[in-house]
């Protein structure tokens, strides 16, 4: 792709997270990087570029709509990498994946939608592999910390020669909120399942994104629901843990990485994610309420998504896509994820992945921006197709995120 006009095109630059990502790229992209901003409104694109300052003054503006296949084909053919924030991806993302797979153009998105990724694999996986396109899904808080944490645990176990990974559990703590876009993505999946109930198995099966289910380990039931004392995971932990709202997605990404890398994590690799609720007297009630609330919300949302009146009600009460917190709130957020792992030799490790900024907005824009820059400029494994952050950019992206100030470290305990 040395003859491409651009190194990176940011599609959806006028959206909330798109603007944050554009701002991050303007601050950190290497000198001489050929970056363009893309979206459907030339006036809004101009306004975004004007806010970025002199460094972006000459960035070209590309007008394309997510439903215009010919425009997306032309866009993909002009650049080495497309980074997209235009979701829900089930509704608006497939045409761009098709364009990038066809053109051999690398791609990164923020999807937390297993149904979308499954469709990408089925429709364009072989074509992307043939053209050399790295189509990398889930390059934000969903699911980079999860994916890279387990990847780095694997790398450390290999360096120490301590055997394969077995029971592995991520515990998440965070300060931040769910974005309107994330909620709308959940709605899009509920509506798709309401229209075709068979698609529900993609959400419920732990290996629904596997490159080859027949190769997956038989380790028994792996539930994404949780409610227990944290010490059951590791004696060093106090308080309680509960269901982590993104576990259902992140765990599938991590298991897909294992398969794409040749099942190197281990033939008895077992993975789950939970969220910490602290150790105050109210912690068990908070944990129980959160677990029950997530289950009830999923059931209620699925029921309401089946009928037009229910969808109209959800339109009125849920946050709108493209909205988000102010700068002070975004910068006051944080996240810490600790992943506890055992190996076949009995060795125990913990990987800490932590960062500042609201995980769904500030931190996500950093992760997505660095993923795009890694695809554009780093020497990466030759693997192509529908990929994950770890399988596409594992070590390179880890080092990039460390350089931004995020903590990614593995300790033997």
XYZ file of C-alpha atoms in Angstrom:
413
model
C 0.000 0.000 0.000
C 2.947 2.333 -0.450
C 1.162 4.068 -3.304
C -1.862 5.090 -1.230
C -2.659 8.780 -0.924
C -3.274 8.686 2.855
C -1.802 6.837 5.802
C -5.016 7.051 7.818
C -8.593 8.201 7.292
C -10.825 8.824 10.311
C -14.412 8.038 9.313
C -17.060 9.539 11.592
C -14.854 12.459 12.618
C -17.853 14.664 13.428
C -19.331 12.332 16.062
C -18.604 12.622 19.782
C -15.870 9.981 20.000
C -14.804 10.820 16.447
C -13.966 14.375 17.508
C -12.002 13.105 20.503
C -10.060 10.733 18.260
C -9.370 13.495 15.730
C -8.063 15.688 18.537
C -5.836 12.877 19.776
C -4.417 12.238 16.306
C -3.721 15.948 15.843
C -1.727 15.931 19.084
C 0.214 12.691 18.629
C 0.461 11.604 14.990
C 4.050 11.603 13.722
C 5.244 14.547 11.679
C 4.413 14.029 8.033
C 1.575 11.585 8.678
C -0.983 11.847 5.887
C -4.333 11.993 7.658
C -7.791 12.786 6.306
C -11.140 13.292 8.031
C -14.257 11.675 6.595
C -17.992 11.921 7.203
C -21.233 12.778 5.495
C -21.369 16.540 6.199
C -18.710 18.778 4.623
C -19.693 21.708 6.858
C -19.341 19.671 10.057
C -16.032 18.210 8.858
C -14.717 21.719 8.218
C -15.776 22.802 11.718
C -13.997 19.826 13.302
C -10.812 20.479 11.349
C -10.857 24.176 12.267
C -10.972 23.256 15.971
C -7.880 21.057 15.684
C -5.492 23.936 15.076
C -2.657 24.504 12.621
C -1.348 20.920 12.591
C -4.560 19.742 10.899
C -5.152 22.778 8.711
C -4.209 20.885 5.556
C -5.874 17.576 6.387
C -8.135 16.702 3.438
C -11.878 16.267 4.018
C -13.604 13.289 2.407
C -17.387 13.202 2.085
C -18.955 9.742 2.284
C -22.106 8.254 3.746
C -22.165 4.870 5.468
C -24.863 3.709 3.019
C -22.996 4.805 -0.144
C -20.976 1.757 -1.181
C -19.274 3.439 -4.151
C -18.123 6.359 -1.984
C -16.767 3.984 0.662
C -15.008 1.904 -1.996
C -13.315 5.054 -3.278
C -12.365 6.106 0.248
C -10.846 2.731 1.135
C -8.819 2.635 -2.086
C -7.091 5.916 -1.190
C -5.715 5.023 2.250
C -3.632 2.457 4.097
C -5.912 2.494 7.155
C -9.506 3.448 7.952
C -10.464 4.119 11.571
C -14.225 4.304 12.079
C -16.430 5.481 14.933
C -19.684 5.189 12.963
C -22.010 2.869 14.849
C -24.052 0.956 15.709
C -21.953 -1.126 13.383
C -24.749 -3.632 12.728
C -26.736 -0.791 11.162
C -24.026 1.319 9.587
C -20.742 -0.591 9.467
C -20.860 -3.474 7.016
C -20.409 -1.493 3.791
C -17.115 -0.041 5.045
C -15.836 -3.480 6.044
C -16.684 -4.689 2.539
C -14.814 -1.758 0.998
C -11.699 -2.338 3.107
C -11.688 -6.113 2.601
C -11.979 -5.610 -1.150
C -9.236 -2.951 -1.313
C -6.778 -4.637 1.054
C -7.088 -1.668 3.426
C -6.504 -2.038 7.163
C -9.415 -1.103 9.415
C -10.120 -0.468 13.114
C -13.445 0.097 14.856
C -15.031 0.379 18.308
C -17.696 -2.277 18.036
C -18.967 -4.124 21.069
C -21.388 -6.101 18.906
C -20.653 -9.833 18.542
C -23.391 -10.114 15.892
C -21.565 -7.599 13.710
C -18.220 -9.356 14.075
C -19.767 -12.741 13.290
C -21.247 -11.273 10.108
C -17.895 -9.695 9.184
C -16.209 -13.091 9.560
C -18.821 -14.927 7.520
C -19.110 -12.386 4.721
C -15.624 -10.907 4.341
C -13.137 -12.973 6.348
C -11.786 -14.936 3.396
C -11.642 -11.896 1.125
C -9.799 -9.789 3.712
C -7.277 -12.573 4.266
C -6.721 -12.846 0.507
C -6.164 -9.103 -0.011
C -4.022 -8.709 3.127
C -6.516 -6.450 4.919
C -6.339 -6.435 8.698
C -9.932 -5.824 9.801
C -9.534 -5.239 13.538
C -12.676 -4.992 15.629
C -13.131 -3.699 19.188
C -10.223 -1.260 19.432
C -11.469 0.769 22.411
C -12.122 0.042 26.077
C -14.043 -2.829 24.509
C -11.850 -4.863 24.144
C -8.209 -3.719 24.104
C -7.482 -3.940 27.877
C -9.004 -7.429 28.079
C -7.349 -8.691 24.931
C -3.866 -7.298 25.527
C -3.864 -8.293 29.215
C -4.337 -11.966 28.413
C -1.914 -11.740 25.492
C 0.793 -10.301 27.756
C 0.129 -12.973 30.385
C 0.689 -15.571 27.676
C 3.907 -13.865 26.572
C 5.222 -13.813 30.136
C 4.380 -17.486 30.715
C 6.328 -18.370 27.574
C 9.308 -16.263 28.664
C 9.276 -17.942 32.091
C 8.577 -21.424 30.675
C 5.835 -21.948 33.254
C 3.341 -23.755 31.038
C 0.003 -22.897 29.455
C -2.665 -20.592 30.869
C -5.578 -22.242 32.666
C -8.082 -20.394 34.907
C -7.913 -16.690 34.054
C -10.199 -13.993 35.470
C -10.257 -10.253 34.795
C -11.579 -7.926 37.512
C -12.580 -4.430 36.349
C -12.883 -1.234 38.391
C -13.780 2.024 36.686
C -15.206 5.505 36.936
C -17.199 6.449 33.864
C -20.505 6.016 32.143
C -22.004 4.115 29.241
C -22.230 6.202 26.090
C -25.348 6.714 24.023
C -23.560 4.918 21.205
C -22.853 1.865 23.376
C -26.481 1.708 24.451
C -27.637 2.092 20.840
C -25.357 -0.787 19.835
C -27.074 -2.960 22.431
C -30.435 -1.949 21.012
C -29.313 -2.809 17.488
C -28.384 -6.321 18.605
C -31.686 -6.779 20.456
C -33.609 -5.698 17.376
C -31.609 -8.068 15.171
C -32.320 -10.983 17.510
C -36.000 -10.022 17.712
C -36.123 -10.247 13.908
C -34.114 -13.507 13.819
C -34.051 -15.378 17.172
C -31.429 -17.817 15.838
C -28.882 -15.013 16.161
C -29.226 -15.178 19.928
C -26.771 -18.076 19.993
C -23.996 -15.687 18.921
C -24.449 -13.837 22.206
C -24.902 -16.892 24.395
C -22.202 -19.235 23.076
C -18.717 -18.551 24.519
C -16.980 -19.581 21.267
C -19.347 -17.963 18.758
C -16.484 -15.884 17.313
C -13.991 -18.745 17.226
C -12.130 -19.367 13.946
C -12.739 -23.107 14.472
C -15.055 -24.308 17.235
C -13.851 -27.886 16.894
C -10.437 -26.803 18.186
C -11.755 -25.067 21.302
C -11.127 -26.615 24.740
C -13.927 -28.406 26.558
C -13.704 -26.723 29.956
C -17.371 -26.822 30.918
C -19.790 -23.970 31.345
C -18.362 -20.440 31.100
C -21.002 -17.985 32.296
C -20.747 -14.211 31.970
C -22.940 -13.754 35.079
C -21.198 -13.192 38.402
C -21.919 -12.516 42.079
C -19.378 -13.574 44.693
C -16.722 -12.473 47.153
C -13.637 -11.175 45.371
C -11.373 -13.372 47.488
C -12.729 -16.387 45.595
C -10.721 -15.099 42.620
C -7.556 -14.255 44.549
C -6.858 -13.987 48.297
C -5.381 -10.515 47.774
C -8.794 -9.121 46.832
C -11.394 -7.833 49.255
C -15.044 -6.995 48.800
C -17.428 -8.311 46.181
C -17.580 -8.767 42.423
C -20.544 -8.737 40.102
C -21.451 -9.074 36.427
C -19.356 -6.850 34.153
C -21.589 -5.428 31.463
C -19.039 -5.936 28.667
C -17.928 -9.433 29.710
C -20.238 -11.078 27.202
C -18.388 -9.322 24.389
C -14.830 -9.099 25.725
C -14.589 -12.782 26.599
C -15.453 -13.728 23.017
C -12.742 -11.410 21.678
C -10.136 -12.935 23.990
C -11.137 -16.469 22.990
C -11.028 -15.481 19.309
C -7.487 -14.141 19.798
C -6.478 -17.483 21.247
C -7.822 -19.262 18.169
C -6.304 -16.825 15.683
C -2.911 -17.275 17.360
C -3.165 -21.060 17.114
C -4.697 -21.760 20.556
C -1.386 -20.847 22.177
C -2.972 -19.784 25.471
C -3.567 -23.419 26.300
C -5.795 -26.428 25.719
C -7.445 -25.835 29.114
C -7.636 -22.028 28.918
C -10.725 -20.827 30.793
C -11.588 -17.124 30.844
C -14.145 -14.841 32.447
C -14.587 -11.186 33.460
C -16.228 -9.581 36.506
C -16.521 -6.101 37.994
C -15.438 -5.084 41.478
C -17.946 -3.236 43.685
C -15.683 -2.466 46.644
C -15.666 -3.674 50.228
C -18.069 -1.302 51.974
C -20.978 -2.751 53.990
C -23.221 -1.979 51.019
C -20.956 -3.768 48.496
C -22.853 -7.095 48.451
C -26.135 -5.240 47.887
C -24.582 -3.158 45.122
C -23.168 -6.289 43.508
C -26.476 -8.130 43.680
C -28.390 -5.140 42.401
C -26.028 -4.641 39.498
C -26.122 -8.301 38.475
C -29.893 -8.378 38.680
C -30.228 -5.044 36.914
C -28.177 -6.169 33.928
C -30.211 -9.349 33.570
C -33.494 -7.464 33.864
C -32.395 -4.798 31.393
C -31.474 -7.396 28.795
C -34.825 -9.137 29.143
C -36.807 -5.883 29.096
C -34.866 -4.498 26.154
C -35.364 -7.689 24.166
C -39.120 -7.605 24.794
C -39.499 -3.913 23.938
C -37.389 -4.288 20.783
C -39.929 -6.696 19.307
C -42.689 -4.102 18.916
C -42.834 -0.622 17.406
C -44.345 0.926 20.568
C -41.529 -0.521 22.640
C -38.883 0.874 20.291
C -40.508 4.318 20.474
C -40.412 4.143 24.278
C -36.704 3.273 24.206
C -36.118 6.220 21.847
C -37.579 8.562 24.467
C -35.859 7.274 27.593
C -32.362 6.223 26.475
C -29.348 8.518 25.880
C -28.941 9.537 22.262
C -25.960 8.373 20.153
C -23.353 11.055 19.637
C -23.757 12.475 23.134
C -21.348 12.330 26.042
C -19.973 13.988 29.184
C -18.153 17.307 29.342
C -14.362 17.543 29.376
C -14.084 17.761 33.169
C -16.088 14.564 33.606
C -14.157 12.771 30.876
C -10.812 13.632 32.384
C -11.844 12.713 35.922
C -12.651 9.144 34.896
C -10.291 6.181 35.198
C -10.107 2.429 34.848
C -8.098 -0.396 36.384
C -8.264 -4.004 35.246
C -6.416 -6.807 36.980
C -6.292 -10.187 35.275
C -5.391 -13.136 37.487
C -4.045 -16.245 35.759
C -2.716 -19.668 36.662
C -0.576 -21.902 34.478
C -0.281 -25.655 34.174
C 2.812 -25.572 36.409
C 0.841 -23.885 39.194
C 2.486 -20.498 38.675
C 0.284 -17.457 39.311
C 0.450 -14.126 37.495
C -1.488 -10.874 37.549
C -1.599 -8.357 34.702
C -2.541 -4.789 35.579
C -3.944 -2.615 32.780
C -4.870 0.888 33.951
C -5.368 4.349 32.570
C -6.760 7.814 33.205
C -9.843 9.307 31.605
C -13.389 8.074 31.193
C -12.890 4.604 29.716
C -15.732 4.884 27.203
C -14.654 8.257 25.840
C -11.253 9.703 26.764
C -9.352 6.440 27.105
C -11.160 4.880 24.155
C -10.120 7.719 21.838
C -6.482 7.117 22.841
C -6.747 3.368 22.249
C -8.469 3.755 18.892
C -6.041 6.435 17.752
C -3.029 4.321 18.685
C -4.543 1.248 17.018
C -4.928 3.217 13.792
C -1.372 4.548 13.992
C -0.044 1.063 14.710
C -1.791 -0.339 11.636
C -0.423 2.520 9.548
C 3.177 2.664 10.723
C 4.256 -0.397 12.756
C 5.849 -3.589 11.520
C 3.156 -6.140 12.360
C 2.584 -9.884 11.940
C 1.502 -10.906 8.457
C -1.815 -12.302 9.709
C -4.778 -10.815 7.808
C -8.566 -11.197 7.844
C -11.082 -10.386 10.583
C -8.754 -9.944 13.527
C -8.563 -8.844 17.154
C -6.247 -6.243 18.725
C -3.959 -8.909 20.234
C -3.695 -11.038 17.106
C -3.096 -8.055 14.821
C -0.931 -5.725 16.907
C -0.215 -7.397 20.272
C 3.291 -6.243 21.196
C 3.362 -3.097 19.068
C 0.080 -1.769 20.433
C 1.046 -2.646 24.004
C 4.196 -0.551 23.704
C 2.278 2.319 22.130
C -0.229 2.404 24.979
C 2.523 2.268 27.579
C 4.082 5.287 25.873
C 0.816 7.228 26.343
C 1.035 6.722 30.115
C -1.203 3.684 30.459
C -0.010 0.918 32.761
C 0.374 -2.535 31.246
C 2.468 -4.816 33.471
C 2.617 -8.505 34.350
C 3.819 -9.670 37.762
C 4.516 -13.150 39.057
C 2.750 -13.649 42.393
